[in-house]
PDB file of C-alpha atoms and ligand atoms in Angstrom:
ATOM      1  CA  MET A 193      20.713  17.012  10.720  1.00 65.00           C
ATOM      2  CA  THR A 194      21.435  13.300  10.372  1.00 72.00           C
ATOM      3  CA  ASP A 195      22.892  11.146   7.644  1.00 84.00           C
ATOM      4  CA  ARG A 196      21.099   8.223   9.264  1.00 94.00           C
ATOM      5  CA  PRO A 197      17.522   7.454   7.769  1.00 98.00           C
ATOM      6  CA  VAL A 198      14.708   8.403  10.006  1.00 98.00           C
ATOM      7  CA  ALA A 199      11.694   6.356  10.849  1.00 98.00           C
ATOM      8  CA  LEU A 200       8.532   7.440  12.402  1.00 98.00           C
ATOM      9  CA  ILE A 201       6.423   4.984  14.332  1.00 98.00           C
ATOM     10  CA  THR A 202       2.982   6.019  15.404  1.00 98.00           C
ATOM     11  CA  GLY A 203       1.701   3.981  18.496  1.00 98.00           C
ATOM     12  CA  GLY A 204       5.322   3.302  18.973  1.00 98.00           C
ATOM     13  CA  GLY A 205       4.972   3.145  22.870  1.00 98.00           C
ATOM     14  CA  GLY A 206       3.121  -0.045  22.616  1.00 97.00           C
ATOM     15  CA  ALA A 207       4.278  -3.653  22.378  1.00 95.00           C
ATOM     16  CA  ILE A 208       4.369  -4.031  18.787  1.00 98.00           C
ATOM     17  CA  GLY A 209       5.570  -0.430  18.245  1.00 98.00           C
ATOM     18  CA  ALA A 210       8.445  -0.980  20.494  1.00 98.00           C
ATOM     19  CA  ALA A 211       9.541  -4.017  18.588  1.00 98.00           C
ATOM     20  CA  PHE A 212       9.158  -2.037  15.358  1.00 98.00           C
ATOM     21  CA  ALA A 213      11.588   0.660  16.846  1.00 98.00           C
ATOM     22  CA  ARG A 214      14.068  -2.136  17.853  1.00 98.00           C
ATOM     23  CA  GLN A 215      13.984  -3.635  14.481  1.00 98.00           C
ATOM     24  CA  LEU A 216      14.428  -0.262  12.534  1.00 98.00           C
ATOM     25  CA  ALA A 217      17.169   0.937  15.017  1.00 98.00           C
ATOM     26  CA  ALA A 218      19.019  -2.445  14.143  1.00 98.00           C
ATOM     27  CA  ARG A 219      18.636  -1.503  10.511  1.00 98.00           C
ATOM     28  CA  GLY A 220      20.408   1.813  11.003  1.00 98.00           C
ATOM     29  CA  TYR A 221      17.397   4.087  11.228  1.00 98.00           C
ATOM     30  CA  HIS A 222      16.883   6.816  13.703  1.00 98.00           C
ATOM     31  CA  PRO A 223      13.409   5.884  15.265  1.00 98.00           C
ATOM     32  CA  VAL A 224      11.041   8.413  16.158  1.00 98.00           C
ATOM     33  CA  ILE A 225       8.507   7.117  18.624  1.00 98.00           C
ATOM     34  CA  ALA A 226       5.114   8.876  18.615  1.00 98.00           C
ATOM     35  CA  ASP A 227       2.385   7.725  20.972  1.00 98.00           C
ATOM     36  CA  LEU A 228      -0.630   9.212  22.702  1.00 98.00           C
ATOM     37  CA  ASP A 229       1.100   7.885  25.951  1.00 98.00           C
ATOM     38  CA  ALA A 230       4.220  10.064  25.890  1.00 98.00           C
ATOM     39  CA  GLU A 231       5.734   8.390  28.794  1.00 98.00           C
ATOM     40  CA  ALA A 232       5.597   4.972  27.031  1.00 98.00           C
ATOM     41  CA  ALA A 233       7.056   6.690  23.951  1.00 98.00           C
ATOM     42  CA  ALA A 234       9.806   7.991  25.966  1.00 98.00           C
ATOM     43  CA  THR A 235      10.728   4.673  27.599  1.00 98.00           C
ATOM     44  CA  VAL A 236      10.991   2.915  24.255  1.00 98.00           C
ATOM     45  CA  ALA A 237      13.047   5.928  22.762  1.00 98.00           C
ATOM     46  CA  ALA A 238      15.524   5.589  25.572  1.00 98.00           C
ATOM     47  CA  GLU A 239      15.760   1.786  24.836  1.00 98.00           C
ATOM     48  CA  VAL A 240      16.451   2.203  21.235  1.00 98.00           C
ATOM     49  CA  GLY A 241      18.358   5.583  21.229  1.00 97.00           C
ATOM     50  CA  GLY A 242      15.592   7.286  19.312  1.00 98.00           C
ATOM     51  CA  THR A 243      13.305  10.405  19.975  1.00 98.00           C
ATOM     52  CA  ALA A 244       9.905  10.477  21.605  1.00 98.00           C
ATOM     53  CA  HIS A 245       6.929  12.615  20.986  1.00 98.00           C
ATOM     54  CA  GLY A 246       3.491  12.618  22.318  1.00 98.00           C
ATOM     55  CA  LEU A 247       0.922  12.457  19.462  1.00 98.00           C
ATOM     56  CA  ASP A 248      -2.716  12.018  18.969  1.00 98.00           C
ATOM     57  CA  VAL A 249      -2.955  10.304  15.493  1.00 98.00           C
ATOM     58  CA  SER A 250      -6.474  11.641  15.100  1.00 98.00           C
ATOM     59  CA  ASP A 251      -5.318  15.273  15.254  1.00 98.00           C
ATOM     60  CA  HIS A 252      -4.575  16.444  11.747  1.00 98.00           C
ATOM     61  CA  GLN A 253      -2.602  19.347  12.570  1.00 98.00           C
ATOM     62  CA  ALA A 254      -0.618  17.332  15.251  1.00 98.00           C
ATOM     63  CA  ASN A 255       0.641  14.909  12.506  1.00 98.00           C
ATOM     64  CA  ARG A 256       1.871  17.718  10.397  1.00 98.00           C
ATOM     65  CA  ASP A 257       3.413  19.595  13.253  1.00 98.00           C
ATOM     66  CA  LEU A 258       5.244  16.405  14.251  1.00 98.00           C
ATOM     67  CA  VAL A 259       6.569  15.833  10.653  1.00 98.00           C
ATOM     68  CA  ASP A 260       7.791  19.442  10.654  1.00 98.00           C
ATOM     69  CA  THR A 261       9.510  18.917  14.136  1.00 98.00           C
ATOM     70  CA  ILE A 262      11.244  15.805  12.706  1.00 98.00           C
ATOM     71  CA  LEU A 263      12.433  17.839   9.548  1.00 98.00           C
ATOM     72  CA  SER A 264      13.840  20.586  11.630  1.00 97.00           C
ATOM     73  CA  ARG A 265      15.583  18.244  13.979  1.00 97.00           C
ATOM     74  CA  HIS A 266      16.798  15.482  11.688  1.00 97.00           C
ATOM     75  CA  GLY A 267      16.460  17.041   8.170  1.00 97.00           C
ATOM     76  CA  ARG A 268      14.561  13.819   6.606  1.00 98.00           C
ATOM     77  CA  LEU A 269      12.014  11.300   6.878  1.00 98.00           C
ATOM     78  CA  ASP A 270      12.406   7.922   5.142  1.00 98.00           C
ATOM     79  CA  THR A 271       9.998   5.292   6.570  1.00 98.00           C
ATOM     80  CA  VAL A 272       6.770   5.509   8.270  1.00 98.00           C
ATOM     81  CA  CYS A 273       4.909   2.928  10.286  1.00 98.00           C
ATOM     82  CA  LEU A 274       1.386   3.905  10.942  1.00 98.00           C
ATOM     83  CA  HIS A 275       0.802   1.487  13.726  1.00 98.00           C
ATOM     84  CA  ALA A 276      -1.462   3.294  16.345  1.00 98.00           C
ATOM     85  CA  GLY A 277      -4.654   1.556  16.617  1.00 97.00           C
ATOM     86  CA  VAL A 278      -7.525   0.740  19.227  1.00 96.00           C
ATOM     87  CA  PRO A 279     -10.073  -1.870  19.467  1.00 92.00           C
ATOM     88  CA  THR A 280     -13.683  -0.747  19.285  1.00 91.00           C
ATOM     89  CA  GLY A 281     -14.774  -2.080  22.686  1.00 84.00           C
ATOM     90  CA  GLN A 282     -18.071  -2.924  21.198  1.00 86.00           C
ATOM     91  CA  ARG A 283     -19.522  -6.405  20.532  1.00 86.00           C
ATOM     92  CA  ALA A 284     -20.957  -7.144  17.112  1.00 85.00           C
ATOM     93  CA  THR A 285     -24.811  -7.034  17.984  1.00 88.00           C
ATOM     94  CA  GLU A 286     -24.826  -4.351  20.714  1.00 91.00           C
ATOM     95  CA  PRO A 287     -26.593  -0.991  19.835  1.00 95.00           C
ATOM     96  CA  LEU A 288     -23.991   1.272  18.506  1.00 95.00           C
ATOM     97  CA  ASP A 289     -22.049   3.291  21.036  1.00 95.00           C
ATOM     98  CA  LEU A 290     -21.294   6.448  19.001  1.00 96.00           C
ATOM     99  CA  ILE A 291     -18.455   7.630  21.220  1.00 95.00           C
ATOM    100  CA  ARG A 292     -16.638   4.331  20.821  1.00 95.00           C
ATOM    101  CA  TYR A 293     -17.342   4.046  17.176  1.00 96.00           C
ATOM    102  CA  ARG A 294     -16.078   7.703  16.523  1.00 97.00           C
ATOM    103  CA  ARG A 295     -12.941   7.024  18.573  1.00 97.00           C
ATOM    104  CA  ALA A 296     -12.167   3.751  16.669  1.00 97.00           C
ATOM    105  CA  THR A 297     -12.683   5.479  13.192  1.00 98.00           C
ATOM    106  CA  ALA A 298     -10.650   8.469  14.482  1.00 98.00           C
ATOM    107  CA  VAL A 299      -7.615   6.506  15.515  1.00 98.00           C
ATOM    108  CA  ASN A 300      -7.644   3.479  13.130  1.00 98.00           C
ATOM    109  CA  ILE A 301      -8.810   5.417   9.808  1.00 98.00           C
ATOM    110  CA  ASP A 302      -8.151   9.121  10.310  1.00 98.00           C
ATOM    111  CA  GLY A 303      -4.773   8.276  12.002  1.00 98.00           C
ATOM    112  CA  VAL A 304      -3.613   6.562   8.894  1.00 98.00           C
ATOM    113  CA  VAL A 305      -4.822   9.212   6.530  1.00 98.00           C
ATOM    114  CA  PHE A 306      -3.584  12.056   8.443  1.00 98.00           C
ATOM    115  CA  GLY A 307      -0.289  10.262   9.037  1.00 98.00           C
ATOM    116  CA  ILE A 308       0.241   9.661   5.295  1.00 98.00           C
ATOM    117  CA  ASP A 309      -0.978  13.096   4.388  1.00 98.00           C
ATOM    118  CA  ALA A 310       1.836  14.546   6.797  1.00 98.00           C
ATOM    119  CA  ALA A 311       4.521  12.423   5.681  1.00 98.00           C
ATOM    120  CA  LEU A 312       4.058  12.518   2.011  1.00 98.00           C
ATOM    121  CA  PRO A 313       5.988  15.660   1.183  1.00 97.00           C
ATOM    122  CA  ALA A 314       8.889  14.467   3.260  1.00 98.00           C
ATOM    123  CA  LEU A 315       8.960  11.011   1.943  1.00 98.00           C
ATOM    124  CA  SER A 316       8.843  12.285  -1.583  1.00 97.00           C
ATOM    125  CA  VAL A 317      12.377  13.894  -1.423  1.00 97.00           C
ATOM    126  CA  ARG A 318      14.268  10.642  -1.460  1.00 96.00           C
ATOM    127  CA  GLY A 319      11.474   7.963  -1.755  1.00 98.00           C
ATOM    128  CA  GLY A 320      10.737   5.531   1.268  1.00 98.00           C
ATOM    129  CA  HIS A 321       8.415   3.241   2.668  1.00 98.00           C
ATOM    130  CA  ILE A 322       5.085   3.365   4.365  1.00 98.00           C
ATOM    131  CA  ILE A 323       3.786   0.385   6.526  1.00 98.00           C
ATOM    132  CA  VAL A 324       0.300   0.380   7.907  1.00 98.00           C
ATOM    133  CA  THR A 325      -0.860  -2.047  10.434  1.00 98.00           C
ATOM    134  CA  SER A 326      -4.066  -3.579   9.427  1.00 98.00           C
ATOM    135  CA  THR A 327      -5.229  -7.052  10.787  1.00 97.00           C
ATOM    136  CA  LEU A 328      -5.894 -10.511   9.530  1.00 97.00           C
ATOM    137  CA  ALA A 329      -9.607  -9.794  10.207  1.00 96.00           C
ATOM    138  CA  VAL A 330      -9.738  -7.941   6.764  1.00 97.00           C
ATOM    139  CA  LEU A 331      -8.765 -11.100   5.054  1.00 97.00           C
ATOM    140  CA  ASP A 332     -10.756 -13.423   7.078  1.00 94.00           C
ATOM    141  CA  PRO A 333     -13.583 -11.602   8.851  1.00 91.00           C
ATOM    142  CA  SER A 334     -15.847 -14.496   9.614  1.00 85.00           C
ATOM    143  CA  ARG A 335     -14.917 -14.457  13.328  1.00 81.00           C
ATOM    144  CA  ALA A 336     -13.870 -10.701  13.759  1.00 86.00           C
ATOM    145  CA  ASN A 337     -15.320  -7.761  15.418  1.00 91.00           C
ATOM    146  CA  PRO A 338     -17.185  -6.058  12.671  1.00 94.00           C
ATOM    147  CA  LEU A 339     -16.456  -2.458  13.614  1.00 95.00           C
ATOM    148  CA  TYR A 340     -12.870  -3.038  14.156  1.00 95.00           C
ATOM    149  CA  THR A 341     -12.811  -5.037  10.825  1.00 96.00           C
ATOM    150  CA  LEU A 342     -14.560  -1.978   9.184  1.00 97.00           C
ATOM    151  CA  THR A 343     -11.733   0.495  10.199  1.00 98.00           C
ATOM    152  CA  LYS A 344      -8.719  -1.721   9.398  1.00 98.00           C
ATOM    153  CA  SER A 345     -10.519  -2.693   5.876  1.00 98.00           C
ATOM    154  CA  ALA A 346     -10.829   1.048   5.124  1.00 98.00           C
ATOM    155  CA  VAL A 347      -7.009   1.464   5.534  1.00 98.00           C
ATOM    156  CA  LEU A 348      -6.270  -1.551   3.627  1.00 98.00           C
ATOM    157  CA  GLY A 349      -8.408  -0.159   0.488  1.00 98.00           C
ATOM    158  CA  PHE A 350      -6.405   2.980   1.119  1.00 98.00           C
ATOM    159  CA  VAL A 351      -3.078   1.326   0.877  1.00 98.00           C
ATOM    160  CA  ARG A 352      -3.989  -0.636  -2.191  1.00 97.00           C
ATOM    161  CA  ALA A 353      -5.343   2.520  -4.021  1.00 96.00           C
ATOM    162  CA  LEU A 354      -2.408   4.627  -3.017  1.00 97.00           C
ATOM    163  CA  ALA A 355       0.390   2.192  -4.329  1.00 97.00           C
ATOM    164  CA  ASN A 356       0.215   3.310  -8.012  1.00 94.00           C
ATOM    165  CA  PRO A 357       0.157   7.035  -7.498  1.00 94.00           C
ATOM    166  CA  LEU A 358       3.089   6.762  -5.119  1.00 97.00           C
ATOM    167  CA  LYS A 359       5.165   4.583  -7.509  1.00 96.00           C
ATOM    168  CA  PRO A 360       6.695   7.719  -9.380  1.00 95.00           C
ATOM    169  CA  ARG A 361       7.935   9.049  -5.905  1.00 96.00           C
ATOM    170  CA  ASN A 362       9.635   5.826  -5.190  1.00 97.00           C
ATOM    171  CA  ILE A 363       7.448   5.440  -2.036  1.00 98.00           C
ATOM    172  CA  THR A 364       6.239   1.888  -1.407  1.00 98.00           C
ATOM    173  CA  ILE A 365       3.122   1.313   0.830  1.00 98.00           C
ATOM    174  CA  ASN A 366       2.023  -2.053   2.330  1.00 98.00           C
ATOM    175  CA  ALA A 367      -0.416  -3.298   4.979  1.00 98.00           C
ATOM    176  CA  LEU A 368       0.594  -5.845   7.715  1.00 98.00           C
ATOM    177  CA  CYS A 369      -2.245  -8.055   8.473  1.00 98.00           C
ATOM    178  CA  PRO A 370      -1.314  -9.808  11.664  1.00 97.00           C
ATOM    179  CA  GLY A 371      -3.392 -12.602  13.437  1.00 96.00           C
ATOM    180  CA  PHE A 372      -3.397 -12.494  17.185  1.00 94.00           C
ATOM    181  CA  VAL A 373      -0.390 -10.940  18.895  1.00 96.00           C
ATOM    182  CA  ASP A 374       0.683 -11.360  22.380  1.00 93.00           C
ATOM    183  CA  THR A 375       0.192  -7.825  23.522  1.00 91.00           C
ATOM    184  CA  PRO A 376      -1.958  -6.038  26.080  1.00 86.00           C
ATOM    185  CA  MET A 377      -4.608  -5.346  23.350  1.00 83.00           C
ATOM    186  CA  LEU A 378      -5.517  -9.094  23.529  1.00 83.00           C
ATOM    187  CA  VAL A 379      -6.538  -8.785  27.252  1.00 80.00           C
ATOM    188  CA  ALA A 380     -10.327  -9.918  26.899  1.00 79.00           C
ATOM    189  CA  LEU A 381      -9.342 -12.672  24.589  1.00 84.00           C
ATOM    190  CA  ARG A 382      -6.188 -13.999  25.968  1.00 87.00           C
ATOM    191  CA  PRO A 383      -7.779 -16.473  28.646  1.00 89.00           C
ATOM    192  CA  LEU A 384      -9.711 -18.062  25.877  1.00 89.00           C
ATOM    193  CA  LEU A 385      -6.887 -18.413  23.473  1.00 89.00           C
ATOM    194  CA  THR A 386      -4.482 -19.732  26.193  1.00 88.00           C
ATOM    195  CA  GLU A 387      -7.240 -22.350  27.268  1.00 90.00           C
ATOM    196  CA  GLN A 388      -7.288 -23.632  23.674  1.00 92.00           C
ATOM    197  CA  GLY A 389      -3.597 -23.737  23.597  1.00 90.00           C
ATOM    198  CA  TYR A 390      -3.845 -21.408  20.402  1.00 92.00           C
ATOM    199  CA  PRO A 391      -0.447 -20.086  19.053  1.00 94.00           C
ATOM    200  CA  LEU A 392       0.151 -16.271  19.237  1.00 95.00           C
ATOM    201  CA  LEU A 393       2.438 -14.191  17.141  1.00 97.00           C
ATOM    202  CA  THR A 394       4.895 -12.178  18.999  1.00 97.00           C
ATOM    203  CA  PRO A 395       5.661  -8.444  18.805  1.00 98.00           C
ATOM    204  CA  ASP A 396       9.107  -9.457  17.289  1.00 98.00           C
ATOM    205  CA  ASP A 397       7.367 -11.636  14.716  1.00 98.00           C
ATOM    206  CA  VAL A 398       5.399  -8.687  13.517  1.00 98.00           C
ATOM    207  CA  ALA A 399       8.506  -6.378  13.616  1.00 98.00           C
ATOM    208  CA  ALA A 400      10.442  -8.939  11.578  1.00 98.00           C
ATOM    209  CA  ALA A 401       7.670  -9.095   9.021  1.00 98.00           C
ATOM    210  CA  MET A 402       7.731  -5.317   8.626  1.00 98.00           C
ATOM    211  CA  GLY A 403      11.552  -5.558   7.918  1.00 98.00           C
ATOM    212  CA  HIS A 404      10.862  -8.343   5.393  1.00 98.00           C
ATOM    213  CA  VAL A 405       8.177  -6.327   3.552  1.00 98.00           C
ATOM    214  CA  ILE A 406      10.583  -3.256   3.345  1.00 97.00           C
ATOM    215  CA  ASP A 407      13.125  -5.497   1.842  1.00 97.00           C
ATOM    216  CA  THR A 408      10.978  -7.091  -0.778  1.00 96.00           C
ATOM    217  CA  ALA A 409      10.387  -3.693  -2.211  1.00 90.00           C
ATOM    218  CA  SER A 410       6.761  -4.668  -2.964  1.00 96.00           C
ATOM    219  CA  THR A 411       3.938  -2.339  -2.882  1.00 98.00           C
ATOM    220  CA  GLY A 412       0.199  -2.175  -2.522  1.00 98.00           C
ATOM    221  CA  ASP A 413       0.055  -5.433  -0.911  1.00 98.00           C
ATOM    222  CA  ALA A 414      -1.614  -7.107   2.213  1.00 98.00           C
ATOM    223  CA  TRP A 415       0.716  -9.242   4.095  1.00 98.00           C
ATOM    224  CA  ALA A 416      -0.841 -11.993   6.129  1.00 98.00           C
ATOM    225  CA  LEU A 417       0.929 -12.984   9.259  1.00 98.00           C
ATOM    226  CA  VAL A 418       0.128 -16.061  11.295  1.00 97.00           C
ATOM    227  CA  PRO A 419       2.284 -17.989  13.802  1.00 97.00           C
ATOM    228  CA  GLY A 420       4.840 -20.421  12.568  1.00 96.00           C
ATOM    229  CA  GLN A 421       4.553 -19.161   8.866  1.00 97.00           C
ATOM    230  CA  PRO A 422       6.783 -16.599   6.978  1.00 97.00           C
ATOM    231  CA  PRO A 423       4.805 -13.321   5.929  1.00 98.00           C
ATOM    232  CA  THR A 424       2.587 -14.298   3.175  1.00 98.00           C
ATOM    233  CA  ARG A 425       1.565 -11.724   0.410  1.00 98.00           C
ATOM    234  CA  TYR A 426      -1.995 -12.167   0.115  1.00 98.00           C
ATOM    235  CA  GLU A 427      -3.185 -12.865  -3.369  1.00 96.00           C
ATOM    236  CA  TYR A 428      -6.617 -11.509  -4.564  1.00 95.00           C
ATOM    237  CA  LEU A 429      -8.395 -13.591  -7.122  1.00 95.00           C
ATOM    238  CA  PRO A 430      -8.483 -11.935 -10.508  1.00 94.00           C
ATOM    239  CA  ILE A 431     -11.764  -9.894 -11.369  1.00 93.00           C
ATOM    240  CA  PRO A 432     -13.516 -11.189 -14.403  1.00 95.00           C
ATOM    241  CA  PRO A 433     -13.087  -8.824 -17.438  1.00 93.00           C
ATOM    242  CA  SER A 434     -15.751  -6.300 -18.216  1.00 95.00           C
ATOM    243  CA  LEU A 435     -17.703  -7.230 -21.311  1.00 97.00           C
ATOM    244  CA  MET A 436     -19.636  -5.057 -23.999  1.00 97.00           C
ATOM    245  CA  PRO A 437     -23.302  -5.611 -24.314  1.00 97.00           C
ATOM    246  CA  ASP A 438     -22.610  -7.762 -27.329  1.00 97.00           C
ATOM    247  CA  GLY A 439     -20.263  -9.871 -25.318  1.00 97.00           C
ATOM    248  CA  THR A 440     -16.973  -8.753 -26.579  1.00 97.00           C
ATOM    249  CA  PRO A 441     -14.116  -7.561 -24.155  1.00 95.00           C
ATOM    250  CA  ALA A 442     -14.511  -3.973 -22.988  1.00 96.00           C
ATOM    251  CA  PRO A 443     -11.738  -1.448 -24.174  1.00 93.00           C
ATOM    252  CA  GLU A 444      -8.829  -0.850 -21.819  1.00 89.00           C
ATOM    253  CA  LEU A 445      -9.840   2.141 -19.497  1.00 85.00           C
ATOM    254  CA  GLN A 446      -7.654   5.349 -19.989  1.00 84.00           C
ATOM    255  CA  LEU A 447      -7.674   7.373 -16.853  1.00 77.00           C
ATOM    256  CA  PRO A 448      -7.812  11.191 -16.981  1.00 71.00           C
ATOM    257  CA  ALA A 449      -4.729  13.233 -15.801  1.00 59.00           C
ATOM    258  CA  PRO A 450      -6.197  14.418 -12.378  1.00 50.00           C
ATOM    259  CA  LEU A 451      -5.834  10.855 -11.146  1.00 52.00           C
ATOM    260  CA  ALA A 452      -2.068  10.977 -11.937  1.00 52.00           C
ATOM    261  CA  PRO A 453       0.340  11.953  -9.221  1.00 52.00           C
ATOM    262  CA  THR A 454       0.773  15.727  -8.683  1.00 56.00           C
ATOM    263  CA  PRO A 455       4.244  17.159  -8.272  1.00 53.00           C
ATOM    264  CA  THR A 456       5.424  17.673  -4.763  1.00 54.00           C
ATOM    265  CA  THR A 457       4.525  21.145  -3.420  1.00 50.00           C
ATOM    266  CA  GLY A 458       4.529  22.695   0.042  1.00 49.00           C
ATOM    267  CA  ARG A 459       6.543  22.192   3.134  1.00 52.00           C
ATOM    268  CA  VAL A 460       9.736  20.369   2.055  1.00 46.00           C
TER     269      VAL A 460
HETATM  270  N1  LIG B 754      -2.293  -7.223  19.353  1.00 71.41           N
HETATM  271  C1  LIG B 754      -3.060  -7.910  18.300  1.00 71.41           C
HETATM  272  O1  LIG B 754      -3.485  -9.005  18.414  1.00 71.41           O
HETATM  273  C2  LIG B 754      -3.203  -7.211  16.957  1.00 71.41           C
HETATM  274  C3  LIG B 754      -3.589  -7.876  15.995  1.00 71.41           C
HETATM  275  C4  LIG B 754      -3.690  -7.361  14.569  1.00 71.41           C
HETATM  276  C5  LIG B 754      -3.358  -5.877  14.577  1.00 71.41           C
HETATM  277  N2  LIG B 754      -3.071  -5.230  15.503  1.00 71.41           N
HETATM  278  C6  LIG B 754      -2.949  -3.779  15.657  1.00 71.41           C
HETATM  279  O2  LIG B 754      -1.536  -3.426  15.952  1.00 71.41           O
HETATM  280  C7  LIG B 754      -1.552  -2.114  16.481  1.00 71.41           C
HETATM  281  C8  LIG B 754      -1.007  -2.019  17.946  1.00 71.41           C
HETATM  282  O3  LIG B 754      -1.477  -3.095  18.634  1.00 71.41           O
HETATM  283  P1  LIG B 754      -0.721  -3.506  19.830  1.00 71.41           P
HETATM  284  O4  LIG B 754      -1.203  -4.997  20.095  1.00 71.41           O
HETATM  285  O5  LIG B 754       0.831  -3.176  19.885  1.00 71.41           O
HETATM  286  O6  LIG B 754      -1.451  -2.735  21.105  1.00 71.41           O
HETATM  287  P2  LIG B 754      -1.029  -1.794  22.070  1.00 71.41           P
HETATM  288  O7  LIG B 754      -2.190  -1.179  22.914  1.00 71.41           O
HETATM  289  O8  LIG B 754       0.100  -2.298  22.906  1.00 71.41           O
HETATM  290  O9  LIG B 754      -0.269  -0.426  21.335  1.00 71.41           O
HETATM  291  C9  LIG B 754      -1.063   0.452  20.888  1.00 71.41           C
HETATM  292  C10 LIG B 754      -0.414   1.854  20.982  1.00 71.41           C
HETATM  293  O10 LIG B 754      -1.293   2.869  20.207  1.00 71.41           O
HETATM  294  C11 LIG B 754      -1.219   4.014  21.210  1.00 71.41           C
HETATM  295  N3  LIG B 754      -2.326   4.787  20.758  1.00 71.41           N
HETATM  296  C12 LIG B 754      -3.740   4.456  20.902  1.00 71.41           C
HETATM  297  N4  LIG B 754      -4.480   5.554  20.484  1.00 71.41           N
HETATM  298  C13 LIG B 754      -3.589   6.572  20.057  1.00 71.41           C
HETATM  299  C14 LIG B 754      -3.658   7.786  19.331  1.00 71.41           C
HETATM  300  N5  LIG B 754      -4.792   8.232  19.263  1.00 71.41           N
HETATM  301  N6  LIG B 754      -2.589   8.383  19.009  1.00 71.41           N
HETATM  302  C15 LIG B 754      -1.423   7.858  19.095  1.00 71.41           C
HETATM  303  N7  LIG B 754      -1.225   6.766  19.713  1.00 71.41           N
HETATM  304  C16 LIG B 754      -2.253   5.914  20.058  1.00 71.41           C
HETATM  305  C17 LIG B 754      -1.351   3.391  22.563  1.00 71.41           C
HETATM  306  O11 LIG B 754      -1.073   4.397  23.569  1.00 71.41           O
HETATM  307  C18 LIG B 754      -0.477   2.224  22.540  1.00 71.41           C
HETATM  308  O12 LIG B 754       0.807   2.465  22.933  1.00 71.41           O
HETATM  309  C19 LIG B 754      -3.068  -1.527  16.352  1.00 71.41           C
HETATM  310  O13 LIG B 754      -3.103  -0.897  15.077  1.00 71.41           O
HETATM  311  C20 LIG B 754      -3.769  -2.940  16.294  1.00 71.41           C
HETATM  312  O14 LIG B 754      -4.993  -2.738  15.750  1.00 71.41           O
HETATM  313  C21 LIG B 754      -3.012  -5.915  16.917  1.00 71.41           C
END
């Protein structure tokens, strides 16, 4: 049991995940580093004084088991960074490689949905923060990998739709949308970017943005991260108001109760 707030970071063994762990430790959290690569998670945990766990985020039960373990060891969970992600390894116009496609959707989409499902009962006890790592490609997909953009757009939609239902539980949820970050994931593109002298974000830039987003207490937002600029809350254009057949404004929509948040039940 701990009085310190506890943060879970999936994909925490990677370059940005490790920076998240350092940032959260500096903010007084006990970081729990979860990664498919258990050895990498252990290295990061040793560096930041956290705890390491092997986790495949695409395994629904494994996400729940991990949160149960966190609760039995530390008694609480306050912040969750759902950061594990993979590229598709597939070019835009190639025939679909089903195995790669399923892997990308399993990690990038299921990993976020399952992580939130597992963490919500625990986060609902005191309120907290959920940070999902999306990508700048969801805001500017013109030059992006389409299947990767599909997965990261799905989670951005999920984040935006969950913000209101989570408000009564004092849980914020936001998406980070970084441009190119100098990590091993860039391996294929790196020579091209270097050749053109294109600036890259560092893992610490992304971690600082994550801390900033928590501090703003915003929710349901996409945060654009580009080199040399502060994190920018992305502004969507307003949608034109619906009109009745006679051209008068449509009445305000009243949503039925099932769409309202349900009380916390279950494992906490
Ligand atoms: N590097 C970039 O330019 C960039 C830009 C925008 C968004 N992102 C996103 O940032 C996140 C991490 O990227 P990174 O650059 O730090 O890459 P990285 O490869 O260094 O880190 C990814 C981590 O996720 C882990 N992982 C992979 N599959 C997993 C699974 N099924 N379960 C648990 N862990 C798993 C890997 O072992 C690795 O430690 C990804 O979600 C990625 O899409 C990266």
